[in-house]
Structures are given as structure tokens and as C-alpha cells.
PDB file of C-alpha atoms in Angstrom:
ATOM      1  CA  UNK A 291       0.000   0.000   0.000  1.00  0.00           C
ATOM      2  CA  UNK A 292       1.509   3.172  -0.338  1.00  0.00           C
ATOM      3  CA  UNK A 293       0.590   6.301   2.403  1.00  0.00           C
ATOM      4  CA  UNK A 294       0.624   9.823   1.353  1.00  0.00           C
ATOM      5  CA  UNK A 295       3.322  11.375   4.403  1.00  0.00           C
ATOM      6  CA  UNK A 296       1.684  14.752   5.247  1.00  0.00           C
ATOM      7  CA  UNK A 297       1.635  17.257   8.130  1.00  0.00           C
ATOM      8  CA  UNK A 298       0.176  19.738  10.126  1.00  0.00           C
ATOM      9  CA  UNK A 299       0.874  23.407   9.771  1.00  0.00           C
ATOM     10  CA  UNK A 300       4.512  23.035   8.506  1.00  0.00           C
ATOM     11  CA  UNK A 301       5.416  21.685  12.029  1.00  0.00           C
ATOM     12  CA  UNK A 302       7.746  19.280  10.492  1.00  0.00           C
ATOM     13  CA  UNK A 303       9.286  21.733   8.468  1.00  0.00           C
ATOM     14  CA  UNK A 304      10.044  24.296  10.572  1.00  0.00           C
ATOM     15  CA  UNK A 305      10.647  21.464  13.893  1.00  0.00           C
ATOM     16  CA  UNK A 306      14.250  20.099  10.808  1.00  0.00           C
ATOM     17  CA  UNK A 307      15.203  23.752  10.953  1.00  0.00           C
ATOM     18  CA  UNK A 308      15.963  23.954  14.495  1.00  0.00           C
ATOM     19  CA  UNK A 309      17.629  20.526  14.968  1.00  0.00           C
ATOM     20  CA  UNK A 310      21.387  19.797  13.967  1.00  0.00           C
ATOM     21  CA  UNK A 311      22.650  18.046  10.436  1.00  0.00           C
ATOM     22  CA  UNK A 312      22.556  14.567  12.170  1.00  0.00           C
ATOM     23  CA  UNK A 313      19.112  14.763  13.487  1.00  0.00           C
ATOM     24  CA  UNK A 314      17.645  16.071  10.926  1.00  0.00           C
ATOM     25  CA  UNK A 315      18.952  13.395   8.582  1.00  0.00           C
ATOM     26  CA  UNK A 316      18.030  10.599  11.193  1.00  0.00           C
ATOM     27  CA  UNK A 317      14.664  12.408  11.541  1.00  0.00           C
ATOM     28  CA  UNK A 318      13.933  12.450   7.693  1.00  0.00           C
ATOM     29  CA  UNK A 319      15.016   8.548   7.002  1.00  0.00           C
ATOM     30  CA  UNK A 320      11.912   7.641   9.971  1.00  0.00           C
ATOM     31  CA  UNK A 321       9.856   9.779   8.241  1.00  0.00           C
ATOM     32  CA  UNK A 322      10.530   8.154   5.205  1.00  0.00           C
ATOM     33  CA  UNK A 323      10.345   4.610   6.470  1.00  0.00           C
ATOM     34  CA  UNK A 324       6.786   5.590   7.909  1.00  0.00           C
ATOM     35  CA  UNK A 325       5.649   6.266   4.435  1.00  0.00           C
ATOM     36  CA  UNK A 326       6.556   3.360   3.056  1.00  0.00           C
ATOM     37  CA  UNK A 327       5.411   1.347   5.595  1.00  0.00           C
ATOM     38  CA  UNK A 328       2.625   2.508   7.066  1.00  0.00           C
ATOM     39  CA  UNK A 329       0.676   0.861   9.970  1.00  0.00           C
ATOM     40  CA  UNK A 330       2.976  -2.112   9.509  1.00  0.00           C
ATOM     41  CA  UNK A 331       5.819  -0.038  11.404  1.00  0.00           C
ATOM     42  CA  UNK A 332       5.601  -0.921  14.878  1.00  0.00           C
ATOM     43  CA  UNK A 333       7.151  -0.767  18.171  1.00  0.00           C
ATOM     44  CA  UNK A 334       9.673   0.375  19.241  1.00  0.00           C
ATOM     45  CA  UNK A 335       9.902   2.626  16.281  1.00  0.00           C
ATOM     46  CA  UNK A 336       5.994   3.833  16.361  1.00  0.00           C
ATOM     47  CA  UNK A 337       3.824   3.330  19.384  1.00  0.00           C
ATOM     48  CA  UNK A 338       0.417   3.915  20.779  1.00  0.00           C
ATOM     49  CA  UNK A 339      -0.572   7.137  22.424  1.00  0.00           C
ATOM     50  CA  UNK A 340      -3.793   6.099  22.439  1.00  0.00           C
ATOM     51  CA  UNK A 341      -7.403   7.870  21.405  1.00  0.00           C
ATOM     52  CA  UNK A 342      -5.995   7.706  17.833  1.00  0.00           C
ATOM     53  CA  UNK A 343      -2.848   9.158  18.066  1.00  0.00           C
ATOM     54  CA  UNK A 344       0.701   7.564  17.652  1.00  0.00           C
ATOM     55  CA  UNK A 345       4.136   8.320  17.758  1.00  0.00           C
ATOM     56  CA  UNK A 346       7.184   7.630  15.468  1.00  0.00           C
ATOM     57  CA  UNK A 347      10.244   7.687  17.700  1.00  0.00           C
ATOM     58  CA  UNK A 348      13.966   8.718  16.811  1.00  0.00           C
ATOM     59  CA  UNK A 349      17.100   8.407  18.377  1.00  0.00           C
ATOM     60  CA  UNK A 350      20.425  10.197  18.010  1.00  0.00           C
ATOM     61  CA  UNK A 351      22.946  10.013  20.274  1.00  0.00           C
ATOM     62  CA  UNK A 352      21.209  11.051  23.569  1.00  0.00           C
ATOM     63  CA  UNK A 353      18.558  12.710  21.918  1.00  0.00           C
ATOM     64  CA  UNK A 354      15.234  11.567  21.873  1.00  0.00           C
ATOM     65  CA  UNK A 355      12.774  13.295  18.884  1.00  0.00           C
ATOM     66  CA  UNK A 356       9.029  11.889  18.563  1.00  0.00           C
ATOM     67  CA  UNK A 357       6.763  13.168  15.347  1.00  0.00           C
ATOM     68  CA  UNK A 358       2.582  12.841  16.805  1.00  0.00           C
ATOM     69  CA  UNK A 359       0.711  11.446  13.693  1.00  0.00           C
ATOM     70  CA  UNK A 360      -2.604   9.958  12.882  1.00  0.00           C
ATOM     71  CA  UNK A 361      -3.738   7.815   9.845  1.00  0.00           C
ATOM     72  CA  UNK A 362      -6.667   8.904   7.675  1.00  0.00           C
ATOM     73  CA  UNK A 363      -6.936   6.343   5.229  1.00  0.00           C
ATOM     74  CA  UNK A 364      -4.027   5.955   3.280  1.00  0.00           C
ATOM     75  CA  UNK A 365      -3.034   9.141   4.659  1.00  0.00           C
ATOM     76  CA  UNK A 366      -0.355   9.843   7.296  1.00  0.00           C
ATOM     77  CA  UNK A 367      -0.749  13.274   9.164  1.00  0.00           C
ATOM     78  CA  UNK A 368       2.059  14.498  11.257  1.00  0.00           C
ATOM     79  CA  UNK A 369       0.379  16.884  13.532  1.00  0.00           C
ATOM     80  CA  UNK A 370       3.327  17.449  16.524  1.00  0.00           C
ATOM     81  CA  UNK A 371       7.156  17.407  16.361  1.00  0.00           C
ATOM     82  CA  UNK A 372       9.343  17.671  19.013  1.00  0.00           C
ATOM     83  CA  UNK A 373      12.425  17.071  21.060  1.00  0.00           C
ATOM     84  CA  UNK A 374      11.307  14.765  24.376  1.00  0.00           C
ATOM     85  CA  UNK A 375      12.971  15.922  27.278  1.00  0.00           C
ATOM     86  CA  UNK A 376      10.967  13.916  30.015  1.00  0.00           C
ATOM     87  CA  UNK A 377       9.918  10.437  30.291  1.00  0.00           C
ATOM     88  CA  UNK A 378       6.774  10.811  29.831  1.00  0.00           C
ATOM     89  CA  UNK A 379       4.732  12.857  26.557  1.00  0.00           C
ATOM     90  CA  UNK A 380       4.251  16.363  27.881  1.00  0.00           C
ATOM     91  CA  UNK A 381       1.209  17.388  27.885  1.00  0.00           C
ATOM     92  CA  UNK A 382       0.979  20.197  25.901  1.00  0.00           C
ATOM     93  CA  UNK A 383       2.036  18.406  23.081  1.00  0.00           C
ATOM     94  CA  UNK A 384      -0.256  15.528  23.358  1.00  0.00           C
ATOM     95  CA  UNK A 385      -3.166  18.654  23.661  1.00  0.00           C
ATOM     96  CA  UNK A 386      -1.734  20.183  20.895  1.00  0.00           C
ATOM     97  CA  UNK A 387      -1.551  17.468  18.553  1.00  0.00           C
ATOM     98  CA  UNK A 388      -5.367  16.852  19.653  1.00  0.00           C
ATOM     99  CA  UNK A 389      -6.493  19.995  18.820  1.00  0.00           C
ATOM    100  CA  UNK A 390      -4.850  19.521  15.419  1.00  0.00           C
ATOM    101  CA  UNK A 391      -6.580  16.589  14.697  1.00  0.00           C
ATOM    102  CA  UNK A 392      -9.745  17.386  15.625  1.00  0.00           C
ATOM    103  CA  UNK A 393      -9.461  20.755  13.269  1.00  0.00           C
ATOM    104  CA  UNK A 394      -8.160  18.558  10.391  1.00  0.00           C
ATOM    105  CA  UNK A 395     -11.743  16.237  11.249  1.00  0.00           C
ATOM    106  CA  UNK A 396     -13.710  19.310  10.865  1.00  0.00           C
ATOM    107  CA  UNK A 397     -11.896  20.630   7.992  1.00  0.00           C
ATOM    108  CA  UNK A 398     -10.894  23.750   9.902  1.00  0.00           C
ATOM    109  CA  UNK A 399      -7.336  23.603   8.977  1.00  0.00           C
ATOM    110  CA  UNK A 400      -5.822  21.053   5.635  1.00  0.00           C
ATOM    111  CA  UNK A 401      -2.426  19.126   5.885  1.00  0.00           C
ATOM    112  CA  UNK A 402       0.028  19.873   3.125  1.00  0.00           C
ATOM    113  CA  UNK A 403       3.191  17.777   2.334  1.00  0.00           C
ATOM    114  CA  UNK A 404       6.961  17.971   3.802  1.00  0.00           C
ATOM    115  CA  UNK A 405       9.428  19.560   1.999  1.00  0.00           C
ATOM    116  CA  UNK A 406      11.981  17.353   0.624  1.00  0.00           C
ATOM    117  CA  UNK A 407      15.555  18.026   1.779  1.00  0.00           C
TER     118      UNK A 407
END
């Protein structure tokens, strides 16, 4: 199957600008192994958040970088991007990424696509 990678309000876009050469490159290979395989990416590189969000989750050095998504069909919406800092998902970006998703549902606000490197 192949999945359209989009996201939310150039977060991803403007989330590569602000990390180094080595994350950013890390960053973009996960995003480009999510689209190409979809919901048959699993843990530990995509997990659960639960109510119909997941996570795809990156690694460099001791940095930890998770991308909030959601399918749609054969769609893939990135709708948070961020460097985790805690253990847990803060918060805010779990309510964020919600809000996001629930605009996108009402067709408030419209994904658009990632620019390529």
C-alpha cells in the first residue's frame, strides 16, 4: 500500500530547521520509512498514544525526537514534532496534537506535504 506522508501546519518543516545536520537526517530517514510502511511499522519505532494518536520515535545520540501522527486512510498526518525531554509525553504536546486533529476532522485547517531536503 503506499501512504501519502503529510503534516500539520509546517510543524515538520520548521521542527528540521531547528535541529542539527545529524538529526535532521536521522529524523527524515523515519519519516521516510513511515511512508513506506505505514501501519505495519511498529514498536519500538511507532507506538500507541492512544485515542488515535501515535508516535514515530527517533534516536540520536542522547537525543530523543518523537513526530505525533494519525492515519486517515491511506493518509499519514504528522500533527506534533518535538524534542522529548521527560519520560513521559508532555502534555501540551499531546493537547496540541489533539487539537490539530480534531481541526483537520472538521476541515478547519488542511495538511500539506513535507518539503523534501
Amino acid at each position: 500500500m503506499a501512504w501519502l506522508l503529510l503534516q500539520c501546519d509546517n510543524r515538520v518543516d520548521a521542527f528540521l530547521l531547528e535541529v542539527g545536520v545529524a538529526a535532521e537526517a536521522r529524523l527524515r530517514r523515519d519519516l521516510r520509512t513511515l511512508a513506506s510502511k505505514g501501519n505495519a511499522l511498529r514498536y519500538p519505532k511507532t507506538d500507541s498514544l492512544g485515542d488515535g494518536l501515535f508516535e514515530l520515535r527517533t534516536e540520536v545520540a542522547t537525543n530523543i525526537y518523537r513526530n505525533i501522527f494519525i492515519f486517515r486512510g491511506s493518509v499519514i498526518i504528522v500533527l506534533e514534532s518535538f524534542q522529548k525531554k521527560t519520560p513521559k509525553t508532555p502534555k501540551r504536546h499531546l493537547d496540541a496534537a489533539k487539537s490539530r486533529r480534531d481541526q483537520i476532522d472538521a476541515g478547519t485547517i488542511f495538511p500539506g506535504e513535507i518539503k523534501p531536503h
